[in-house]
Coordinates of C-alpha atoms in Angstrom, one line a residue:
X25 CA 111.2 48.6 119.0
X26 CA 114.4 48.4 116.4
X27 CA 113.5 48.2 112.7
X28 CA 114.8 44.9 112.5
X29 CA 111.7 44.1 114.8
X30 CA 109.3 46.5 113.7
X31 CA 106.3 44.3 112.6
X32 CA 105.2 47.1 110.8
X33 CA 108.6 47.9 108.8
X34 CA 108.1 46.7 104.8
X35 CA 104.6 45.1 103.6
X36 CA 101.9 47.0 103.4
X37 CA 102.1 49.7 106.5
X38 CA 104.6 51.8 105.0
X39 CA 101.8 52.5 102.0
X40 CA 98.9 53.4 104.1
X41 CA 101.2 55.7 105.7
X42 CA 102.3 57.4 102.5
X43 CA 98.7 57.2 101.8
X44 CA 97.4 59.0 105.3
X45 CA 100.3 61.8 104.3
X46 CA 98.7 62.7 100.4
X47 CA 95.3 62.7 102.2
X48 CA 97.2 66.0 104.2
X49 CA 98.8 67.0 101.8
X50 CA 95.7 67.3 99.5
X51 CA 94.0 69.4 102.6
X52 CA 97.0 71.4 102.7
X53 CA 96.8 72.5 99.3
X54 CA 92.7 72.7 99.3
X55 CA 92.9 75.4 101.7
X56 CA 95.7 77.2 100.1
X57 CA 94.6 76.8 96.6
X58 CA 90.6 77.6 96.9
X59 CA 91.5 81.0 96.4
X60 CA 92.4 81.4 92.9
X61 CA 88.7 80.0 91.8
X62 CA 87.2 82.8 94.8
X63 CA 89.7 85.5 93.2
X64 CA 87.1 87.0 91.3
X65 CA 84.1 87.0 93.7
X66 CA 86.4 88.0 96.6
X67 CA 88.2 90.8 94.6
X68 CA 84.9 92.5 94.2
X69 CA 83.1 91.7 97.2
X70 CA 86.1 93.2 98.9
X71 CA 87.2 95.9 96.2
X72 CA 90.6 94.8 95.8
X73 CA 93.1 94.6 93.2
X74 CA 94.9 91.8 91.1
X75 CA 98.3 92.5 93.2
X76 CA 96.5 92.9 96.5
X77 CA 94.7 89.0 95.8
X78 CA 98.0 88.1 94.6
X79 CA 100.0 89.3 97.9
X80 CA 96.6 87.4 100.1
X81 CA 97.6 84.0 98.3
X82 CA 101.3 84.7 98.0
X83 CA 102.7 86.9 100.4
X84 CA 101.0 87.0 103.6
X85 CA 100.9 83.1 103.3
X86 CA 104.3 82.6 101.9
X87 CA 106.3 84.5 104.2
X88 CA 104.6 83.2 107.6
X89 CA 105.2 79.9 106.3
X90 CA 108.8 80.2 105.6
X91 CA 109.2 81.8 109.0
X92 CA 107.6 79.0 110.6
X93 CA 108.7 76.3 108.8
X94 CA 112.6 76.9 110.5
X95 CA 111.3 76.5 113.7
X96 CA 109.1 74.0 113.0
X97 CA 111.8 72.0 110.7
X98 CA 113.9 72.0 114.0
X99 CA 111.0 70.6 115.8
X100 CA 110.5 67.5 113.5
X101 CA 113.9 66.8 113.9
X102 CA 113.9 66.2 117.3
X103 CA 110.1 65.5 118.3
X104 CA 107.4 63.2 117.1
X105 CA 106.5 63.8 113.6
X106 CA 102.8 62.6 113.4
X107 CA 102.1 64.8 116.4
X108 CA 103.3 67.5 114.8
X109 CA 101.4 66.9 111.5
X110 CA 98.2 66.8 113.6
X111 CA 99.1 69.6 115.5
X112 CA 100.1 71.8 112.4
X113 CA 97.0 70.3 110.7
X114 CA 94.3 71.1 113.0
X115 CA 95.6 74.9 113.4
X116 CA 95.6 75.5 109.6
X117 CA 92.0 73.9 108.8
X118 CA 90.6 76.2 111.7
X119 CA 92.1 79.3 110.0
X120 CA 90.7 78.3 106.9
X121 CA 87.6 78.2 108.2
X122 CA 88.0 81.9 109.9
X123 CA 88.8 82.8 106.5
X124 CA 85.0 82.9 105.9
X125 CA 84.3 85.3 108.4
X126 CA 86.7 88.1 107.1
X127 CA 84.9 91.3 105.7
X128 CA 87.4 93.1 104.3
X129 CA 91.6 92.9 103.4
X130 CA 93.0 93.2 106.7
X131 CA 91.2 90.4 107.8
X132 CA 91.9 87.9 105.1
X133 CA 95.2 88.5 105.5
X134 CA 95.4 87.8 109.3
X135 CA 93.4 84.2 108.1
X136 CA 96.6 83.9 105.6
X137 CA 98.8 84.4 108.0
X138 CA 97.7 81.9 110.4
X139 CA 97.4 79.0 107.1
X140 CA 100.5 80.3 106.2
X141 CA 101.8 79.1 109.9
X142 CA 100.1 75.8 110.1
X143 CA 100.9 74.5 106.9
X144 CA 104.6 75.2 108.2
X145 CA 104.9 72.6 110.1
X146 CA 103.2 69.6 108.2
X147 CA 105.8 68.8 104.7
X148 CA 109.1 69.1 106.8
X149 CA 108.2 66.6 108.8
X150 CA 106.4 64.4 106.3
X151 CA 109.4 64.2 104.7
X152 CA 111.4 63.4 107.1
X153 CA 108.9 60.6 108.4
X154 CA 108.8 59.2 104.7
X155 CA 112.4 58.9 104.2
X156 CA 112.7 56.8 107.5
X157 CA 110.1 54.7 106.4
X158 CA 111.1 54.5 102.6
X159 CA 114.4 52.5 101.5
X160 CA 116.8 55.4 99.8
X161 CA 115.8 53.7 96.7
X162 CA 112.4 54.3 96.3
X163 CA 112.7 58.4 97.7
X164 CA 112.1 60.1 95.1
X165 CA 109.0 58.3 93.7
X166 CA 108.0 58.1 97.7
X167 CA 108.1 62.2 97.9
X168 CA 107.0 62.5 94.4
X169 CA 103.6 60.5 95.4
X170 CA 103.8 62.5 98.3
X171 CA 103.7 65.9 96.3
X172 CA 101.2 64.5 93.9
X173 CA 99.0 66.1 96.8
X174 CA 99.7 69.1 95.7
X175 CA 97.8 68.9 92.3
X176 CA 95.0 66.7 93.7
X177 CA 93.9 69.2 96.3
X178 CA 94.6 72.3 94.3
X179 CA 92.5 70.4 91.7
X180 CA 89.8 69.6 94.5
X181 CA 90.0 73.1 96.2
X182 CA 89.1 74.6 92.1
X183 CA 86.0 72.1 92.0
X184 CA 84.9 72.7 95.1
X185 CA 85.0 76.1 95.7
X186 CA 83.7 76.9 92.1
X187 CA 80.5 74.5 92.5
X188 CA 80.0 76.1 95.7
X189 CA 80.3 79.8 94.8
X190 CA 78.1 78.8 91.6
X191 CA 75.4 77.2 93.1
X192 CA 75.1 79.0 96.8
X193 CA 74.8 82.7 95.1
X194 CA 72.7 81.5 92.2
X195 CA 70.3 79.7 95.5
X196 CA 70.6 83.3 96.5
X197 CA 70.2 85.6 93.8
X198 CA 67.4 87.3 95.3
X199 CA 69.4 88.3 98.6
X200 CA 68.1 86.3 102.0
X201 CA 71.6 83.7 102.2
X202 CA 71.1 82.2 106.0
X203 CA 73.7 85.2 108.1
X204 CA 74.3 87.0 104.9
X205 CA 76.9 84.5 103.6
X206 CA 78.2 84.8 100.4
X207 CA 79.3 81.8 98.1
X208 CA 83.2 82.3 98.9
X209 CA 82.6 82.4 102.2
X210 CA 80.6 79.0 102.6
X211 CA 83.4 77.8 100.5
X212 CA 86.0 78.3 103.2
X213 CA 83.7 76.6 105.8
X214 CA 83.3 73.3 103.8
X215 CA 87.2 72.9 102.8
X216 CA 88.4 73.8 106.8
X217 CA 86.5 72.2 109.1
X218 CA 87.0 68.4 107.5
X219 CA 90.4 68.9 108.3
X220 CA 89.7 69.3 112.3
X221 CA 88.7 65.3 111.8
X222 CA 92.1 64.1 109.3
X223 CA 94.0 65.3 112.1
X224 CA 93.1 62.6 114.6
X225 CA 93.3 59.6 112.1
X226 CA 97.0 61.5 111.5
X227 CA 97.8 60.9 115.2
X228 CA 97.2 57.2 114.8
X229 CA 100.2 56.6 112.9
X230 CA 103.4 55.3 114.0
X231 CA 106.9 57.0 114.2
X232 CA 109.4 55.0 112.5
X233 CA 113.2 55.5 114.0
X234 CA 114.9 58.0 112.7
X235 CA 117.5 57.6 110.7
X236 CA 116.9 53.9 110.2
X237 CA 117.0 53.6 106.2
X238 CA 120.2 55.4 105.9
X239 CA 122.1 53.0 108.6
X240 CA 123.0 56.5 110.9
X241 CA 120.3 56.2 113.7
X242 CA 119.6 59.0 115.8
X243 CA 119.2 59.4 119.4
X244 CA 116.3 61.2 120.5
X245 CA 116.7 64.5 122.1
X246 CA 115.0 64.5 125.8
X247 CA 114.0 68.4 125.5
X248 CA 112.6 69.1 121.7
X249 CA 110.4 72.0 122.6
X250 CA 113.7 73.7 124.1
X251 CA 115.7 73.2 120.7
X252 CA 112.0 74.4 119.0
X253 CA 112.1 77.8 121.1
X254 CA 115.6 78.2 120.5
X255 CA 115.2 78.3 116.7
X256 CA 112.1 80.4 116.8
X257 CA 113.9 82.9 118.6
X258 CA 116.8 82.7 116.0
X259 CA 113.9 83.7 113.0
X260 CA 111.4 86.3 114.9
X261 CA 112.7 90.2 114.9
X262 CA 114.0 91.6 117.1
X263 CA 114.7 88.8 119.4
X264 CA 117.1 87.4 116.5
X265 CA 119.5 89.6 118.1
X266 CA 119.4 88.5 121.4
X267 CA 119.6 84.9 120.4
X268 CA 122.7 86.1 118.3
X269 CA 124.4 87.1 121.2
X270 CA 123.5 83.8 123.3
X271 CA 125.3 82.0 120.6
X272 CA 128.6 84.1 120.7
X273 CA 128.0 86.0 117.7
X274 CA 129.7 89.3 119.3
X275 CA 129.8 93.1 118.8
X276 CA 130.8 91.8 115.0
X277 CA 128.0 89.3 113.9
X278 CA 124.9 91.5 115.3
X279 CA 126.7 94.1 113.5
X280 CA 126.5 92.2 110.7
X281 CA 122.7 91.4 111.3
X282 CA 122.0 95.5 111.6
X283 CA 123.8 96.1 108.4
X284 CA 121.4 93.1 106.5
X285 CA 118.3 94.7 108.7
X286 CA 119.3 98.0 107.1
X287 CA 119.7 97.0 103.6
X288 CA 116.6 95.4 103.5
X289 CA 114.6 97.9 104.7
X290 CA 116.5 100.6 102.4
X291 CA 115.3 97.6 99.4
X292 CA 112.1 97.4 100.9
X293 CA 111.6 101.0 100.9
X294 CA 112.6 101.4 97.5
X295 CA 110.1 98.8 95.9
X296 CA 107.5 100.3 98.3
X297 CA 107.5 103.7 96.7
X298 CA 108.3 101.8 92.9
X299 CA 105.1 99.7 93.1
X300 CA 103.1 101.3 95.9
X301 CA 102.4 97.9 97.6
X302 CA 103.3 98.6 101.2
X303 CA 102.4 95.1 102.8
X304 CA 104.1 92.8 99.8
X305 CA 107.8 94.7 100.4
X306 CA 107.6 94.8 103.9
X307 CA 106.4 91.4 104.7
X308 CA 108.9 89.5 102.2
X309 CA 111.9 92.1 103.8
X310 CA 111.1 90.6 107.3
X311 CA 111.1 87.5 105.7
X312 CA 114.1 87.6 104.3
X313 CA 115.7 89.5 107.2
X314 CA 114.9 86.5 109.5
X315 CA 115.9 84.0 107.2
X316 CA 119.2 85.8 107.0
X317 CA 119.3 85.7 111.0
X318 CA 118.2 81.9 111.1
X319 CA 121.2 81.5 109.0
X320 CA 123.7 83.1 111.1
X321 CA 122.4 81.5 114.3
X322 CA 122.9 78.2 112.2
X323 CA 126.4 78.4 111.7
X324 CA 126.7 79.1 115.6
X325 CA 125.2 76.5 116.9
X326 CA 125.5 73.4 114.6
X327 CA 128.1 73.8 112.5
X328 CA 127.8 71.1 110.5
X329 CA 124.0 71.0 109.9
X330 CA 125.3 75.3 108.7
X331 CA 128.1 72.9 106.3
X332 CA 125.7 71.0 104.8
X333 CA 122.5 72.9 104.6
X334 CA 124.3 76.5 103.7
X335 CA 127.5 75.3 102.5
X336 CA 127.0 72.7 99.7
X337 CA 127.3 74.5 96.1
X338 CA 124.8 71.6 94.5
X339 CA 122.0 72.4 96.8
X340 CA 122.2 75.9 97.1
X341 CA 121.9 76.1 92.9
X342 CA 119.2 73.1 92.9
X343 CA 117.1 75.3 95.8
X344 CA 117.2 78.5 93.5
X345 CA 116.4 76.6 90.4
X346 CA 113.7 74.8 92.0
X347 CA 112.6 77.9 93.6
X348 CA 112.6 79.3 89.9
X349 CA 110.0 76.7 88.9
X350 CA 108.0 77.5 91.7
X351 CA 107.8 81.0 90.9
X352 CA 106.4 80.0 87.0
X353 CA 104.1 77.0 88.8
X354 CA 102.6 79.2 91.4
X355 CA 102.5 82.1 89.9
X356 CA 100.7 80.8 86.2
X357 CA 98.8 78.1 88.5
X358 CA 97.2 80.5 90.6
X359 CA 96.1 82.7 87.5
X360 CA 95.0 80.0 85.3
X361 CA 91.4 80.0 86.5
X362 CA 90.8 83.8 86.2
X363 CA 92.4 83.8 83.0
X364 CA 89.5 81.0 81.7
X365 CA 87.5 83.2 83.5
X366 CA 87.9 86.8 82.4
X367 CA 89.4 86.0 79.0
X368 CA 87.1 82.7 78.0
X369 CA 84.3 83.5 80.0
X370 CA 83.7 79.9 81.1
X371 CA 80.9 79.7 84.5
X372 CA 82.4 79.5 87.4
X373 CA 81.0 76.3 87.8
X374 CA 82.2 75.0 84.5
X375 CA 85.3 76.6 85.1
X376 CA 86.0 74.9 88.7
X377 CA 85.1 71.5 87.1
X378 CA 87.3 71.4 84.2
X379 CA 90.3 73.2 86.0
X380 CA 90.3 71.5 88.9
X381 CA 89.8 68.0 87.5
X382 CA 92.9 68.6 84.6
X383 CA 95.0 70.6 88.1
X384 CA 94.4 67.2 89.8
X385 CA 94.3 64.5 87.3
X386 CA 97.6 66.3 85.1
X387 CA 99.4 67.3 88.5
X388 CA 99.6 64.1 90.2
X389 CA 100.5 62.0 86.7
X390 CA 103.1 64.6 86.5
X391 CA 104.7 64.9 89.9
X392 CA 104.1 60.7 90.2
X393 CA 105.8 59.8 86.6
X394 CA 108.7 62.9 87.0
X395 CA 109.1 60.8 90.5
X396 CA 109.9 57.1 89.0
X397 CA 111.6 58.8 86.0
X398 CA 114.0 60.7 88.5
X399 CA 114.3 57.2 90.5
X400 CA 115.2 55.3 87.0
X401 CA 117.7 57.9 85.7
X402 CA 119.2 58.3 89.0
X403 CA 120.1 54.6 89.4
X404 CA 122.0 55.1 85.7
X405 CA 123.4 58.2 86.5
X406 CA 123.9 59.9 89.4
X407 CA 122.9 63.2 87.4
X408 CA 119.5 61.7 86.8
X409 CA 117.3 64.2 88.6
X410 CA 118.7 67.2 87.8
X411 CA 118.6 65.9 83.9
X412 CA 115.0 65.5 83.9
X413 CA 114.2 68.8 85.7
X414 CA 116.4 70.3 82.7
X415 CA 113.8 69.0 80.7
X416 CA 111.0 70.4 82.4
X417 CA 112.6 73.8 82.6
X418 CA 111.9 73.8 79.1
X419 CA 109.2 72.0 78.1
X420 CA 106.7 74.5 79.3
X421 CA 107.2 77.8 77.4
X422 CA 105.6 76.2 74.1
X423 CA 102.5 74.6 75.8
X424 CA 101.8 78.1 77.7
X425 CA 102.6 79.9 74.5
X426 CA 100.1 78.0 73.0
X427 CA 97.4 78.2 75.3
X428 CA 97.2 81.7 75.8
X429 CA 97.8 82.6 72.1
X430 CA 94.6 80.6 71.2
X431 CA 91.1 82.2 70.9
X432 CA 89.5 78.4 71.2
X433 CA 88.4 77.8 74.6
X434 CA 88.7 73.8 74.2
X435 CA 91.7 73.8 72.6
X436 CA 93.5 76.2 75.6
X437 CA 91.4 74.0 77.9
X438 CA 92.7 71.0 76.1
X439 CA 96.7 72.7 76.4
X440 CA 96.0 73.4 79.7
X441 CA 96.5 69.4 80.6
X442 CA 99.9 68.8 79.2
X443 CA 101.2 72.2 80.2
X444 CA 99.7 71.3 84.1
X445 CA 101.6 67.4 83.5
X446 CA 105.2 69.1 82.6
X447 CA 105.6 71.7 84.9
X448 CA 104.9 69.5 88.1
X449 CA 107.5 66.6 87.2
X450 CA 110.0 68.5 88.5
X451 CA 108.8 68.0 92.1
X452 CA 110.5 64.7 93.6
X453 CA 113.2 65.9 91.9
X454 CA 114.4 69.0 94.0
X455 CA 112.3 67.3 97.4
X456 CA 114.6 64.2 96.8
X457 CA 118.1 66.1 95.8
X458 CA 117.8 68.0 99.4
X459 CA 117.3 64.8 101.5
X460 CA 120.2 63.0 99.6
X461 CA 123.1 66.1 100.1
X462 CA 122.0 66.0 104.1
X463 CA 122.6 63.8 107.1
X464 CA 119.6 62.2 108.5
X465 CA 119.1 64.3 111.7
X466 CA 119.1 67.3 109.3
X467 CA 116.5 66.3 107.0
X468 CA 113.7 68.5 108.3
X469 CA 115.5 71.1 108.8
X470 CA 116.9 70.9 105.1
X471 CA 113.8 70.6 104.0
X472 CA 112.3 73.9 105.7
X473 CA 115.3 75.8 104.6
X474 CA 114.5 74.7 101.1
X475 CA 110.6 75.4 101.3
X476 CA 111.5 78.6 102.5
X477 CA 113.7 79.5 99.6
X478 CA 110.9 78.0 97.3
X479 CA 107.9 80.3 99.1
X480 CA 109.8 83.3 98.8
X481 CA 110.8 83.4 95.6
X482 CA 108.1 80.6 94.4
X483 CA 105.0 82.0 96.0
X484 CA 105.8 85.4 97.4
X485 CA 107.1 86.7 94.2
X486 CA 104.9 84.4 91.6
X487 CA 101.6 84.8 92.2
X488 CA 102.0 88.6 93.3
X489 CA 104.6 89.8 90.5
X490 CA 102.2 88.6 87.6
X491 CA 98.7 90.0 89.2
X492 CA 100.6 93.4 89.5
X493 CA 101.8 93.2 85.9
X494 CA 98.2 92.4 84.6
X495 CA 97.5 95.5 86.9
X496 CA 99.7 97.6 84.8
X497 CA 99.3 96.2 81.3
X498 CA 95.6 95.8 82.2
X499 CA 96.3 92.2 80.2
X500 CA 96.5 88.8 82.2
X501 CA 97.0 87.0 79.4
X502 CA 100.4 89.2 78.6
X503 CA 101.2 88.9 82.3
X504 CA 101.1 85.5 82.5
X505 CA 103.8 84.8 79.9
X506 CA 106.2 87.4 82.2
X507 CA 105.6 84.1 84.5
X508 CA 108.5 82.2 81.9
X509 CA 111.4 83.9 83.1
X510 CA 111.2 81.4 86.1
X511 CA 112.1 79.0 83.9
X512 CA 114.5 80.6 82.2
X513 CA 116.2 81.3 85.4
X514 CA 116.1 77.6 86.6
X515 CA 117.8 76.2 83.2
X516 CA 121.0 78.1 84.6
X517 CA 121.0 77.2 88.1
X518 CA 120.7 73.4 86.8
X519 CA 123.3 73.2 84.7
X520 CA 125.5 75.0 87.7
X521 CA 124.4 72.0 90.3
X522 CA 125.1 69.6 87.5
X523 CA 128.6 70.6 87.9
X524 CA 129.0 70.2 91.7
X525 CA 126.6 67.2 92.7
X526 CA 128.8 64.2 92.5
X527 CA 131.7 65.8 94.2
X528 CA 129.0 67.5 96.7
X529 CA 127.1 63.9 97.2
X530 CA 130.8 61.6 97.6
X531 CA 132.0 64.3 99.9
X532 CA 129.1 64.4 102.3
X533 CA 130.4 62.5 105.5
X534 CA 133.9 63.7 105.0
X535 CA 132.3 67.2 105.1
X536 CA 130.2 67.0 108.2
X537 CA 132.8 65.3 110.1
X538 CA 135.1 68.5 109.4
X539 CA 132.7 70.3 110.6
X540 CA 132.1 68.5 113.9
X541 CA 129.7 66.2 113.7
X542 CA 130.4 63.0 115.6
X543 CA 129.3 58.9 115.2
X544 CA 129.2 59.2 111.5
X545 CA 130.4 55.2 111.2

């Protein structure tokens, strides 16, 4: 059915579709976000440290989910989205639910792993889905609302998980919980298994054309899970080098791939014996090493996806100073809740409750109002976005100040909400910027190459970086303010895109076409 037909094109189907999407996006981040209020609990059940709890919420999840998400990016570009999301869904709630089972680091870390790799494949497509079912128009509020889910289920996952813990090990204060459980471990039970059920009502969603909003449909391709293979073999060592030579990358560009694989172990090594944290360095240099191999094999075999995606100055400085943000957001956002809990003292129950509900309620008014501002400013200037995320570069440092210089627990409680509200506005903003500087076919795929350059320096470097500086200083509150230099970062990488996007965005079609790519009329 064409769109001009589609019964279900405008009205009110396009909404409950945007609607069944937050629903997953708020399980997504309930399962990867229930950790920071079970930190504590699991830290000493376990006897870990604040970098190893740090690496199990940033690294082993981040750098599977990167991996993944290339692979997985191609595959929503060429298969049925909602399939996908069902797929990708059902796999990460069951992991989340093994996560109760683990008894000791190794084992939480596998369960990380494997939520790292469902959650993969779940936002590139979403937001490829969304912009063919969204005018161009409305995008960035579209994504932003989208995102929003993001704050509501890390808000939910801190509520949850804290009223469980609280109540299950106070039930069981004397010893005698039904197979031993403890509190965290229930916890991961309750948020997993719902999802198993979302997944099916995901399913039951239709797949708008592709392409359709931007007037440059897109033939389906009659072998996805071919092109899906292909790419995960262009991302997983060592078999990056064999798909390298497939491609015609000769003696020269696997030599180039050694040399990388060699100067990241060398940096690997060397951060390994600075810090002492084998399975951080390690993980993120394989990470980065198949990153680096994904983009080689890129340039081989779609050139002008490799033009756009690698190529374009204005989103290669928007990814890194979005990625900047990420690494302040994920890296304060994760801590927040020990912080009220070692420094304030607040119940975990208490705790749970008031975090969770100012995560959720300050989060999605952010990331929803930084949407429709971006939309507003855009359609005045085309500089719009970027302007506002200036803003929100900055606006953060005084709030967080604030709230960790204060020795009132309302009053930091009370900062906490504003401080939650400015540093998620940001997020239509760089989701939005990617899908406008990219063909439609390319759109997942963008939008896995810039999640994985958010994870790594976002989520593999935020949440670990700052629990193994409050190692060191023996000081979370100092450590969290090291968590500012994100956003120092980002303010120069925005002012850089500034300069390039109207050129990048008028040049877009002309650029492609150089590169090879056909039926752009």
């Amino acid at each position: 059915m064409n769109a001009q037909t589609d019964p279900h094109e405008g009205g009110r189907y396009p909404n409950y579709v945007l609607g069944v999407l937050v629903l997953v996006y708020v399980f997504n981040f309930i399962d990867r976000q229930i950790l920071s209020i079970l930190n504590d609990e699991i830290k000493a059940d376990l006897g870990l440290s604040d970098a190893q709890m740090g690496f199990l919420y940033g690294t082993a999840f981040a750098v599977f989910y990167a991996l993944f998400g290339i692979p997985l990016g191609r595959l929503a570009d060429v298969w049925t989205r909602r399939s996908l999301i069902a797929v990708s869904l059902s796999f990460w709630s069951a992991m989340t639910a093994l996560s109760g089972l683990a008894r000791n680091f190794g084992e939480l870390a596998v369960a990380r792993i494997g939520v790292g790799v469902g959650e993969a494949g779940a936002t590139p497509a979403a937001f490829s889905l969304l912009s063919d079912t969204f005018p161009i128009a409305r995008r960035a509020t579209v994504l932003a609302i989208y995102s929003s889910g993001i704050y509501l289920g890390a808000g939910a996952g801190l509520m949850i998980g804290g009223q469980i813990v609280g109540r299950w090990d106070a039930a069981f204060i004397e010893g005698g919980a039904p197979f031993g459980l403890r509190g965290w471990q229930v916890a991961y039970f309750a948020v997993g298994l719902p999802g198993l059920l979302l997944a099916l009502w995901v399913r039951s969603l239709r797949e708008p054309e592709r392409g359709r909003m931007d007037g440059l449909r897109t033939a389906p391709e009659p072998r996805p899970f071919r092109e899906f293979y292909r790419e995960l073999c262009s991302v997983i060592p060592p078999i990056t080098l064999f798909r390298l030579s497939q491609l015609g990358a000769g003696r020269a560009g696997v030599a180039r791939n050694l040399v990388a694989a060699l100067l990241l172990a060398l940096a690997a090594m060397s951060l390994v014996m600075a810090t002492g944290d084998l399975a951080q360095w390690v993980a993120l240099g394989i990470g980065v090493y198949a990153a680096f191999s994904w983009s080689q094999a890129l340039r081989l075999r779609d050139a002008p996806s490799a033009a756009l995606i690698l190529g374009t100055p204005s989103l290669r400085w928007a990814a890194l100073a979005f990625a900047s943000l990420a690494f302040s957001g994920y890296g304060v956002g994760y801590w927040t809740a020990p912080f009220f809990l070692r420094v304030h003292e607040l119940p975990i129950e208490q705790a749970g409750s008031i975090l969770g509900g100012t995560a959720a309620a300050s989060g999605w008014l952010g990331v929803t109002l930084g949407g429709v501002l971006a939309d507003a400013w855009r359609r005045r200037n085309p500089l719009g976005r970027l302007y506002l995320a200036t803003i929100m570069a900055v606006a953060p440092a005084p709030l967080l100040y604030a709230m960790l210089s204060t020795e009132n627990t309302t009053l930091a409680l009370v900062l906490n909400f504003p401080l939650g509200m400015v540093s998620s506005m940001w997020i239509g903003c760089g989701a939005s910027t990617v899908q406008d500087l990219v063909l439609p076919r390319m759109r997942a795929s963008a939008s896995a190459a810039y999640l994985m350059v958010i994870t790594f320096i976002g989520l593999a470097l935020g949440p670990y970086l700052l629990g193994h500086v409050s190692d060191l200083l023996g000081d979370l509150r100092r450590s969290l303010l090291f968590g500012l230099m994100g956003n120092a970062v980002a303010l120069l990488c925005l002012i850089q895109a500034a300069r390039h996007l109207r050129r990048d965005e008028a040049t877009l079609r002309a650029r492609a076409g150089a590169a090879g790519e056909p039926d752009l009329d």
